[in-house]
Tab-separated table of C-alpha atoms and ligand atoms in Angstrom:
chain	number	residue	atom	x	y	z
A	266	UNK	CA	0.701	-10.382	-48.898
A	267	UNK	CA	0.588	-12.765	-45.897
A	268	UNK	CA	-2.435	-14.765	-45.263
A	269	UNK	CA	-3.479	-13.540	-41.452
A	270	UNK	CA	-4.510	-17.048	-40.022
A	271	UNK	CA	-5.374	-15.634	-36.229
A	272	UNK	CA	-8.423	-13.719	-37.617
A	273	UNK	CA	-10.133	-16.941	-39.242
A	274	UNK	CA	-8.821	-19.393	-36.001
A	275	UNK	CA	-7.788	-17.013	-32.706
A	276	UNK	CA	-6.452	-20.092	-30.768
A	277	UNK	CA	-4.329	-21.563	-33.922
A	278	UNK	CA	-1.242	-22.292	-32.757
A	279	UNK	CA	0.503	-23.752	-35.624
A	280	UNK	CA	0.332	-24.255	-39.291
A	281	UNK	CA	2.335	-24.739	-42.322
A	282	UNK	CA	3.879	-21.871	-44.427
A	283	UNK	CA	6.388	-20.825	-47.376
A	284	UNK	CA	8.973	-18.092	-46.393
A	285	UNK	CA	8.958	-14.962	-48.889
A	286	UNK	CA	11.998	-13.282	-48.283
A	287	UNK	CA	14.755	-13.086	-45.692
A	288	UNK	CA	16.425	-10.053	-45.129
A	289	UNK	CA	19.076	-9.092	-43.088
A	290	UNK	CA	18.315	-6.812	-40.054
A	291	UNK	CA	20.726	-4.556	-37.090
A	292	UNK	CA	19.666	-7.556	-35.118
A	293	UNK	CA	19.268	-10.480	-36.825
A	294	UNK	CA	17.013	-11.582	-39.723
A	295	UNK	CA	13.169	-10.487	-41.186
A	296	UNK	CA	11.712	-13.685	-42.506
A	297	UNK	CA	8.532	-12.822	-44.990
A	298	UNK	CA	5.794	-15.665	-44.824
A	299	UNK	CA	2.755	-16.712	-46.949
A	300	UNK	CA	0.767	-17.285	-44.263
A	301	UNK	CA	0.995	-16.752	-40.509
A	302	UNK	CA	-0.212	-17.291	-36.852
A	303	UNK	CA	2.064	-15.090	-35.538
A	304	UNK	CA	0.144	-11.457	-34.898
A	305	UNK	CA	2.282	-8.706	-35.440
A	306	UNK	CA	1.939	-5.502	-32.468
A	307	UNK	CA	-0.297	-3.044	-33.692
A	308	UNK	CA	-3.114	-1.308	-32.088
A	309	UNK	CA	-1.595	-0.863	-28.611
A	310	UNK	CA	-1.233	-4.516	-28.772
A	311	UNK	CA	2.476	-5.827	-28.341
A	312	UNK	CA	3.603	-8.852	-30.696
A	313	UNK	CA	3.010	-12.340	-30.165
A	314	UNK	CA	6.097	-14.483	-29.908
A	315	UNK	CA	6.266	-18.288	-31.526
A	316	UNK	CA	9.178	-20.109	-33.842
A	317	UNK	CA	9.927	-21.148	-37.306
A	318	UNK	CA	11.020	-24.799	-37.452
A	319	UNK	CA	11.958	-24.186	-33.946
A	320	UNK	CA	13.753	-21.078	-34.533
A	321	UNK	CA	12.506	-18.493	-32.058
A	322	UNK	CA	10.919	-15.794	-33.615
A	323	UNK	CA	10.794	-12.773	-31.081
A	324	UNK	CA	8.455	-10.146	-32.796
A	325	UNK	CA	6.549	-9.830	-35.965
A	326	UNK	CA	6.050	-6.510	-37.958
A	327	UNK	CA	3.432	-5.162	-40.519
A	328	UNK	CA	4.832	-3.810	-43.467
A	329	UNK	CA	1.935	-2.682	-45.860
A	330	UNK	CA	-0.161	-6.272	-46.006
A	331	UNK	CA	3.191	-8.354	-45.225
A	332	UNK	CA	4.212	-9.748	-42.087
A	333	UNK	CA	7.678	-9.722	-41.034
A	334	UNK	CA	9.503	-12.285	-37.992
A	335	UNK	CA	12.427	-11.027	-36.476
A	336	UNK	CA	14.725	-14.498	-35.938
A	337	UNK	CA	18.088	-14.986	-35.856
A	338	UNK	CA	18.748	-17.830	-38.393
A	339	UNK	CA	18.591	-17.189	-42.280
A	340	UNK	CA	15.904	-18.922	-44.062
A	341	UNK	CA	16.099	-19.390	-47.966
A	342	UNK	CA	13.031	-18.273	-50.549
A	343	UNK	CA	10.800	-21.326	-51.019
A	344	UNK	CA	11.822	-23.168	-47.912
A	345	UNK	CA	8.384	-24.978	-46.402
A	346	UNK	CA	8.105	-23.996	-42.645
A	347	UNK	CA	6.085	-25.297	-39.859
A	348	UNK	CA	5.164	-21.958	-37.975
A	349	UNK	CA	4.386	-22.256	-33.861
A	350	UNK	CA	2.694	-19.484	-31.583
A	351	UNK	CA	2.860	-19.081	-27.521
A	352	UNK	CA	-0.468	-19.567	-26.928
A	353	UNK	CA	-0.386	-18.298	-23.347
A	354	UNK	CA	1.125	-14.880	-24.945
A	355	UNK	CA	-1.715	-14.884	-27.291
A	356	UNK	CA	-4.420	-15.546	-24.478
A	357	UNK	CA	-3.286	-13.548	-21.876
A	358	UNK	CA	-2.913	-10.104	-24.833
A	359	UNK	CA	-6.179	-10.917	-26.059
A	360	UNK	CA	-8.053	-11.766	-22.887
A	361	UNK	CA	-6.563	-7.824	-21.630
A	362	UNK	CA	-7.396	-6.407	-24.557
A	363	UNK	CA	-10.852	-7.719	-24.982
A	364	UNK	CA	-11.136	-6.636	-21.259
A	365	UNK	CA	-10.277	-3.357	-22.453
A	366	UNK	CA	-12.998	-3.141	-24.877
A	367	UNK	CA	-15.951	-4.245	-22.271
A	368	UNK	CA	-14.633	-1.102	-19.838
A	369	UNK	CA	-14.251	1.385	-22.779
A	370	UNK	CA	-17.289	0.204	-23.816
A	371	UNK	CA	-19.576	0.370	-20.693
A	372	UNK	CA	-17.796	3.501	-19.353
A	373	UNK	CA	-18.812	5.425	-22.201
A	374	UNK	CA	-22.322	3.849	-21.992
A	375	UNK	CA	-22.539	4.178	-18.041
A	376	UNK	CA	-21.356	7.774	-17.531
A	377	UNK	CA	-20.427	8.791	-20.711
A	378	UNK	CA	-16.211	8.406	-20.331
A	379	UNK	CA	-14.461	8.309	-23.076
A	380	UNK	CA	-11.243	6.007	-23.312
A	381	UNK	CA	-8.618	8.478	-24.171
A	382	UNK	CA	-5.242	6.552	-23.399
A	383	UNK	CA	-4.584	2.484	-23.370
A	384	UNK	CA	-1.024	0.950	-22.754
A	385	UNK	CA	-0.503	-2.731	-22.613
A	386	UNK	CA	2.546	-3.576	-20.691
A	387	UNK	CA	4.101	-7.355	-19.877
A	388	UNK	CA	2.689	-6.820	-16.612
A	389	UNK	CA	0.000	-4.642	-16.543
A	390	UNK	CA	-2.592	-2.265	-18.871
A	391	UNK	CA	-3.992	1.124	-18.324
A	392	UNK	CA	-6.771	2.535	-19.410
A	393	UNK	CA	-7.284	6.687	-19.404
A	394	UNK	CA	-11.006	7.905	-18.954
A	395	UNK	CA	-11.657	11.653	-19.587
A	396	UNK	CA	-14.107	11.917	-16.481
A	397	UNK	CA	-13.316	11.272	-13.124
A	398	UNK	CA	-15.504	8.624	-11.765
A	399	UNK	CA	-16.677	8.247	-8.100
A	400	UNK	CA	-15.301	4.327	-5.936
A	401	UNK	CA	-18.578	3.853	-6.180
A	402	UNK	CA	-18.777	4.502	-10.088
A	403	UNK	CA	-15.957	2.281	-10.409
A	404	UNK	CA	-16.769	-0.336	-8.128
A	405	UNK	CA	-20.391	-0.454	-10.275
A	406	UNK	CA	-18.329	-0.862	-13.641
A	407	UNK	CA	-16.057	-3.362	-12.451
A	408	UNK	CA	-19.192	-5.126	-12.019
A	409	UNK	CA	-20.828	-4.405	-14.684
A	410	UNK	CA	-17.738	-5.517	-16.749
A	411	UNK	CA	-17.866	-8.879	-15.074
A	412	UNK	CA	-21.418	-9.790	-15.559
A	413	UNK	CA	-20.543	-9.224	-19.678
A	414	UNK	CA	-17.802	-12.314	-19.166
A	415	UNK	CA	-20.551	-14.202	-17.229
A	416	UNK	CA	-22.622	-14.158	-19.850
A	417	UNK	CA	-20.194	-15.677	-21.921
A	418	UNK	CA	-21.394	-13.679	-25.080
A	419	UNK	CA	-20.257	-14.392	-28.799
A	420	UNK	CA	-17.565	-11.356	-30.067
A	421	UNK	CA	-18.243	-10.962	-33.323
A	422	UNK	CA	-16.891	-9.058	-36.309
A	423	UNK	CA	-18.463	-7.341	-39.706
A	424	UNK	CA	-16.123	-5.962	-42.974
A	425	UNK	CA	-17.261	-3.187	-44.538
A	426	UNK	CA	-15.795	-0.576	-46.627
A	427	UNK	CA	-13.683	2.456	-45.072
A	428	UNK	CA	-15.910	4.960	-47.011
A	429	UNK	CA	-19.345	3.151	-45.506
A	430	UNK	CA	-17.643	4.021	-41.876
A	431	UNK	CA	-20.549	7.155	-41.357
A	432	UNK	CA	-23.318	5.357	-41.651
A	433	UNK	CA	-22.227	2.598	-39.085
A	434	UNK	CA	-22.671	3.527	-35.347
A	435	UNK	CA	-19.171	2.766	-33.261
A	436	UNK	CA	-18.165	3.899	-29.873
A	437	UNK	CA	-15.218	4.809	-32.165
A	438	UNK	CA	-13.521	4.700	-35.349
A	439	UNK	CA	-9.793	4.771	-36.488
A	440	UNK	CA	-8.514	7.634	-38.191
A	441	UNK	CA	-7.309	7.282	-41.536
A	442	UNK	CA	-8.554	4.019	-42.565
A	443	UNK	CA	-8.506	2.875	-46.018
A	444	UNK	CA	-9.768	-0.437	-48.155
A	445	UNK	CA	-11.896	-3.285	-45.919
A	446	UNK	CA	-12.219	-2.218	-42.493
A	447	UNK	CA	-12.845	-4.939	-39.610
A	448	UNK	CA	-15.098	-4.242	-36.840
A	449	UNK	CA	-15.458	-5.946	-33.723
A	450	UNK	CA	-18.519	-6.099	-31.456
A	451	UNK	CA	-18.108	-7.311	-28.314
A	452	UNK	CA	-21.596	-8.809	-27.081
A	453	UNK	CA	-23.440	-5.706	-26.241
A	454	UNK	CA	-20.878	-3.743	-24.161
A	455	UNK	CA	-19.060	-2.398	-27.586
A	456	UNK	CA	-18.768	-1.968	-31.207
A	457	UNK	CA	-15.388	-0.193	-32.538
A	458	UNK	CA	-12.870	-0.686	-35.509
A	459	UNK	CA	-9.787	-2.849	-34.385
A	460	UNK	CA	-7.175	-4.757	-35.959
A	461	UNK	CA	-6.392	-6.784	-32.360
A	462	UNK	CA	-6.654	-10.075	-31.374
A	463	UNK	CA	-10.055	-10.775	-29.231
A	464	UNK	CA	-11.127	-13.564	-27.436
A	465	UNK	CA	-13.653	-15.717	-29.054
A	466	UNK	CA	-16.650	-15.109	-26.370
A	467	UNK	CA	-16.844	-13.028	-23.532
A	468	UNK	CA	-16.479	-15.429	-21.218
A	469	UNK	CA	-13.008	-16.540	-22.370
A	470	UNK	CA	-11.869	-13.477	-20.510
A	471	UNK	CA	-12.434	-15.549	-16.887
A	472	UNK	CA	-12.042	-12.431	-15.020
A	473	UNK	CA	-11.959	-8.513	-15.123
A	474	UNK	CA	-10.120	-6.955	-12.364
A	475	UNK	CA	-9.536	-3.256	-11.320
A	476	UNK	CA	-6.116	-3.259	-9.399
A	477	UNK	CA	-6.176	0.552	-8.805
A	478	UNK	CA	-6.894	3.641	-9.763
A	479	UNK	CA	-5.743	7.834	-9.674
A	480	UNK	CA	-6.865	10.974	-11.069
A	481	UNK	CA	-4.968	11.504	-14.108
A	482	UNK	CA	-5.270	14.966	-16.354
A	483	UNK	CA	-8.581	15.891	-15.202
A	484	UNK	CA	-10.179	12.110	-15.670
A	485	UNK	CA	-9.052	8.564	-14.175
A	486	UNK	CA	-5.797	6.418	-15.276
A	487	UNK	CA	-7.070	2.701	-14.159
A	488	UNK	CA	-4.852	-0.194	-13.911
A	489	UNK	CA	-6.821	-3.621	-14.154
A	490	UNK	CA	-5.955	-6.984	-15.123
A	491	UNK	CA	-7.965	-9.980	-17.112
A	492	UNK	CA	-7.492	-13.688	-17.296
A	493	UNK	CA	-4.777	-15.323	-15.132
A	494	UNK	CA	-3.077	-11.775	-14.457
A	495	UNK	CA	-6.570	-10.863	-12.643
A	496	UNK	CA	-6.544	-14.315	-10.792
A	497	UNK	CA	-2.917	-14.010	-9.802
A	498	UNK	CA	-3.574	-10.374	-8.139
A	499	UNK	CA	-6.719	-11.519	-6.567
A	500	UNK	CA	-4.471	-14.645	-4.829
A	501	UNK	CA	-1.376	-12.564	-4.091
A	502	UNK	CA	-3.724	-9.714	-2.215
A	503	UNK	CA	-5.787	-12.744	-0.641
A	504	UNK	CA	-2.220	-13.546	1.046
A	505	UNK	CA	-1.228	-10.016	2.093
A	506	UNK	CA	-4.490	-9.981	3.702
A	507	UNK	CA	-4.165	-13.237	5.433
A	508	UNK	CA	-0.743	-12.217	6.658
A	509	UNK	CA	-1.820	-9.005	8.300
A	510	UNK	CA	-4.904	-11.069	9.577
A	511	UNK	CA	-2.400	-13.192	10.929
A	512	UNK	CA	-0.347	-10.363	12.499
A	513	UNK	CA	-2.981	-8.993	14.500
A	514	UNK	CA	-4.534	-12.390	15.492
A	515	UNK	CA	-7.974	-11.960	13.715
A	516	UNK	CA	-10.321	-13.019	11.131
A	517	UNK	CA	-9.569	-11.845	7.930
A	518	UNK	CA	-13.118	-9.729	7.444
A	519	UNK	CA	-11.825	-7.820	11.026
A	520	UNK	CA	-8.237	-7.015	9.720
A	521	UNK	CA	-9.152	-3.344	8.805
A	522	UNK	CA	-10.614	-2.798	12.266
A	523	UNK	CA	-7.760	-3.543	13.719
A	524	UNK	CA	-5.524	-1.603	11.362
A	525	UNK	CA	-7.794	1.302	12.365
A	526	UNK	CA	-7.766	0.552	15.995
A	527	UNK	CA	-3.634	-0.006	16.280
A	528	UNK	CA	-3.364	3.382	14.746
A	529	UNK	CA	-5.724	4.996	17.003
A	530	UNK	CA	-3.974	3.323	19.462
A	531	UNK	CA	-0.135	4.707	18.087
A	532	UNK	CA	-1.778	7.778	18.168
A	533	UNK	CA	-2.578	7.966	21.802
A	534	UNK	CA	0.696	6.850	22.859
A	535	UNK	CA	2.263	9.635	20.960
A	536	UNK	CA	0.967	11.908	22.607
A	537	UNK	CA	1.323	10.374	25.982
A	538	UNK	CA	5.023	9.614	25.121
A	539	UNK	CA	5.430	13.714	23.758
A	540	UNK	CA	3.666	14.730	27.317
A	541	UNK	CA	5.789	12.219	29.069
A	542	UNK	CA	9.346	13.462	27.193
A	543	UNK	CA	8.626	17.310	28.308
A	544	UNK	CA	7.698	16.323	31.941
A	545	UNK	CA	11.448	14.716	31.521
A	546	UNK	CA	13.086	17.528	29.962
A	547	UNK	CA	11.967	19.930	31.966
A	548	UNK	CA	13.082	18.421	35.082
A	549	UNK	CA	16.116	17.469	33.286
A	550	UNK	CA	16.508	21.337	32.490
A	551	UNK	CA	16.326	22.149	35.842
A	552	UNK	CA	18.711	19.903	37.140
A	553	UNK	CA	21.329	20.929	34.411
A	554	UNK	CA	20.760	24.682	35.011
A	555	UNK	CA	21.570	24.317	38.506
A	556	UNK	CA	25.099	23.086	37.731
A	557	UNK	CA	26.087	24.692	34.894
A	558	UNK	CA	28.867	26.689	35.278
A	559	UNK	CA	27.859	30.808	34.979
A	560	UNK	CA	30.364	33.101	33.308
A	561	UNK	CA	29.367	36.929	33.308
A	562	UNK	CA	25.874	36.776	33.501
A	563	UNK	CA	25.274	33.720	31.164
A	564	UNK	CA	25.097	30.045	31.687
A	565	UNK	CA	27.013	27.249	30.020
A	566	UNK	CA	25.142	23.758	29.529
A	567	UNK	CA	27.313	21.359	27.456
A	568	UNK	CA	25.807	18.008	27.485
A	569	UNK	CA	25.733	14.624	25.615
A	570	UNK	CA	22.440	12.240	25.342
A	571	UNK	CA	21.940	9.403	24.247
A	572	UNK	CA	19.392	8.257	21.406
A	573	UNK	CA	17.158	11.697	21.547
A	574	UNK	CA	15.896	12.366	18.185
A	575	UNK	CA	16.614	16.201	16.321
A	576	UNK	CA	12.682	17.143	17.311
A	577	UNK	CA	13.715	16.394	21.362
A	578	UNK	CA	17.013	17.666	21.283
A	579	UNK	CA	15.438	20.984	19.833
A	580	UNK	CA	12.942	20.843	22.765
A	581	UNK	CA	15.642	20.645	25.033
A	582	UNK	CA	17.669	23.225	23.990
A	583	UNK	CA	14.352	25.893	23.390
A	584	UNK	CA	13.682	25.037	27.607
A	585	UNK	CA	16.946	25.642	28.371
A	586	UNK	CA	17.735	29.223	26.766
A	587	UNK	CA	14.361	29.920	27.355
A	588	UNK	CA	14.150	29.198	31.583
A	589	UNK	CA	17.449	31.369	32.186
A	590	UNK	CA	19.885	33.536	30.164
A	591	UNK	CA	22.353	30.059	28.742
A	592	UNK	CA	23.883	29.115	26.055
A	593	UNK	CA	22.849	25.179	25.633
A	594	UNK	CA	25.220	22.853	23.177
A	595	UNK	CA	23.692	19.560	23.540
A	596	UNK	CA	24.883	16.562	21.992
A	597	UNK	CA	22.656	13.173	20.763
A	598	UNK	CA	24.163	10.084	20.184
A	599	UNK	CA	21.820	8.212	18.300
A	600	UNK	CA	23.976	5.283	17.401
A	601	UNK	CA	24.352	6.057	14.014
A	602	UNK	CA	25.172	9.451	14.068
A	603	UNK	CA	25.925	12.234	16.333
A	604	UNK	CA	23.466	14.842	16.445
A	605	UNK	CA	23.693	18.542	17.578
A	606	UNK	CA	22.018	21.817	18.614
A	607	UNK	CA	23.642	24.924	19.412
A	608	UNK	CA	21.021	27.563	21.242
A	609	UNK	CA	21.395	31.228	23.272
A	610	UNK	CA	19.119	32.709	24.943
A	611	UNK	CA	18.210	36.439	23.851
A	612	UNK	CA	20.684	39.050	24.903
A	613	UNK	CA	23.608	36.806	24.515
A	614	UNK	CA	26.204	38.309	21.356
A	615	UNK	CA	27.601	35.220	21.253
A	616	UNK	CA	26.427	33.834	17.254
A	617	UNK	CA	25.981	29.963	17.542
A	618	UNK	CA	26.925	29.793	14.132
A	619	UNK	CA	30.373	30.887	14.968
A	620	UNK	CA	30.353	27.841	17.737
A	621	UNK	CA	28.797	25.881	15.267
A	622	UNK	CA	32.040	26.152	13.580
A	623	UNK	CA	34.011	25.468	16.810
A	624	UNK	CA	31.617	22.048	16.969
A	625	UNK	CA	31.999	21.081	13.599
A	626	UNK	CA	35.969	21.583	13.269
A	627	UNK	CA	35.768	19.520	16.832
A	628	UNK	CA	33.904	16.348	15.819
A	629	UNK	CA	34.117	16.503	11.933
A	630	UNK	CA	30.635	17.342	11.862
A	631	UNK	CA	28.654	19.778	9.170
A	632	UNK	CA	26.446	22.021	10.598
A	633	UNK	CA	25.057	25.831	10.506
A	634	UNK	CA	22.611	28.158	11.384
A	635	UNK	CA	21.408	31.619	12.354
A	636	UNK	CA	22.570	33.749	15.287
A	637	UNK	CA	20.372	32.471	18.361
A	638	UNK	CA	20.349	28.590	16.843
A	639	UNK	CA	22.334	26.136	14.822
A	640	UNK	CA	22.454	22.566	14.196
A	641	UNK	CA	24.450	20.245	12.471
A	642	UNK	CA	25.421	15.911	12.822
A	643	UNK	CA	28.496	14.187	12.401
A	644	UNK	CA	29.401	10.706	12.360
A	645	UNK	CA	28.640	8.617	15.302
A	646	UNK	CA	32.107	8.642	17.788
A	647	UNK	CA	33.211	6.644	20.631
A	648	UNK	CA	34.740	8.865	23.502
A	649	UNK	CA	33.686	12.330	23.311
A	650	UNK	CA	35.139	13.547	26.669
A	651	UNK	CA	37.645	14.818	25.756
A	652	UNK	CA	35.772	17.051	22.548
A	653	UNK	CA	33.553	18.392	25.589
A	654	UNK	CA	36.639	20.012	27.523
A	655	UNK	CA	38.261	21.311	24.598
A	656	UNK	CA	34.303	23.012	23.244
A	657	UNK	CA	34.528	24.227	27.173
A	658	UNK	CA	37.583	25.818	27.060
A	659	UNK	CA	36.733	27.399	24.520
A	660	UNK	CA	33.260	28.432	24.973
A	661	UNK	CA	34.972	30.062	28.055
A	662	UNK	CA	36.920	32.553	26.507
A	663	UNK	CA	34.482	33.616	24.402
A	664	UNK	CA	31.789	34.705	26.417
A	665	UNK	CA	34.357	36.064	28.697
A	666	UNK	CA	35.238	37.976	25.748
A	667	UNK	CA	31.708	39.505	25.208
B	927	ZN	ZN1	-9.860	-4.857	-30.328
């Protein structure tokens, strides 16, 4: 049996012990002490880190009342240790994890939620509720939660016996317990069993913050941080603020007025620019039908632009077909890539997916499509003159051979 030392002392960070056992493990070596600060993971808490004479000890384990350190130097039966803990570690797990308590706690006593899911990462915790709370229910227990640290409140703990569990009224109680149970009661915001590590007053939290939140199976996964993780994300969204502030040349209590008004304004020119680009096309339609060469009764418009995006180029070719009996094969060289669209007006028995073909095999392009339309991109290319007369010749013959 090891003598748990963090339950008597939370902020211990060092005391003498005699190793138990040593075994050998896949990954190193289990060293068995008498007596530890070291708390093992348990409870949806992860492990606390520390050393043994130095010796870096990167987990602990429970097995039955023993606690286990995974190192990787052998230690003999009998040797006298001096046992070390990260005390940051230890602060910043309990300080979330006491966090977590005050939200579970007032959640359930604010709008009856229930905490049905916790996960403690390295760099963040969730919590699941099992109702899905309003911004403004949220916004009122984040506050709530707070003004338990402020009152920098005693957390206290009472051992009773497993079997004496009924009688005792707990926001909730571990299944299966057996033996002395510990339960912890954390100022007035909650009361639960819990073999964690908590803070030793509220206030030793510093800080509750909600980082964000989505619905999640019918009630609310929250992400929030405590302590120096909460202080951290409060400073680092302080300077994305600032720099947006910045940005748009205004005070930082402005900066979502004139996120709002920039998008109202990118709106507006949208539009304007959409009305402006089918003023162009149109006229640009015009001018093309007139000189495009007519074979039989159908047109032929094979033209190249330059940086018009798939939604234009589609425009183009729909005004085209659609103003006189064509076929339109426009090109878009966008820099990057070059984009087409292959479109006949109705009444032509031409299929554009057969071109399509033709334009693919011509610029190493993949592309398809239906009968009237078909589209397809290949890689961006330098001279494409001489592509053109080859498509024309080609497009020649067959509509001549309608
Ligand atoms: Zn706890």
């Amino acid at each position: 049996m090891t003598e748990k030392l963090y339950y008597q002392n939370i902020w211990l960070d060092r005391c003498e012990a005699t190793v138990c056992g040593c075994e050998q493990t896949k990954d190193g070596y289990a060293v068995l002490l008498d007596r530890t600060v070291i708390f093992p993971e348990g409870g949806g808490q992860p492990s606390d880190t520390g050393s043994i004479n130095g010796v870096p000890v990167s987990a602990a384990f429970e097995r039955g009342e023993e606690i286990w350190n995974c190192v990787q130097t052998p230690f003999c039966e009998g040797d006298k240790v001096e046992v070390t803990l990260d005390i940051e570690r230890r602060r910043d797990h309990a300080q979330q994890h006491s966090g977590e308590h005050i939200i579970s706690g007032l959640a359930d006593k604010l709008y009856g939620a229930h905490n049905v899911g916790f996960h403690m990462a390295e760099d963040y915790t969730t919590l699941d509720l099992d109702a899905q709370l309003t911004d403004e229910q949220l916004a009122a227990l984040e506050r709530a939660a707070n003004e338990v640290v402020q009152r920098d409140e005693p957390i206290t703990y009472a051992f009773v016996h497993a079997e004496d569990l009924a009688d005792i009224k707990l926001r909730k109680t571990a299944k299966g317990l057996q033996g002395e149970v510990r339960i912890v009661y954390i100022a007035d915001a909650d009361s639960c069993t819990c073999c964690g590590t908590h803070c030793k007053t509220t206030g030793e939290i510093g800080y509750i913050r909600f980082s964000s939140w989505q619905n999640y199976k019918g009630g609310i996964r929250l992400w929030f941080l405590c302590g120096m993780r909460a202080v951290e994300n409060a400073m680092q969204t302080r300077a994305i603020v600032d720099a947006v502030a910045k940005r748009f040349s205004t005070k930082t209590e402005e900066v979502m007025a004139s996120v709002v008004r920039q998008g109202d304004e990118l709106s507006a020119l949208k539009r304007e620019m959409k009305l402006r680009t089918d003023a162009l096309l149109t006229y640009r339609c015009a001018a093309l039908l007139t000189a495009a060469e007519k074979i039989g009764d159908t047109k032929l418009v094979l033209h190249q632009e330059e940086r018009l995006s798939a939604a234009d180029l589609k425009l183009f070719t729909e005004k085209l077909t659609h103003t006189e009996k064509s076929i339109a094969v426009l090109f878009s060289n966008t820099g990057d890539a070059l984009l087409y669209q292959i479109a006949a007006s109705p009444g032509v028995k031409l299929s554009m997916r057969e071109v399509c073909s033709a334009v693919n095999a011509a610029t190493g392009g993949r592309g398809g499509g239906k009968d009237d339309f078909a589209q397809g991109s290949a890689k961006a290319q330098p001279g494409m003159q001489e592509t053109m007369e080859q498509l024309r010749v080609y497009l020649r013959a067959a509509i001549k051979s309608l």
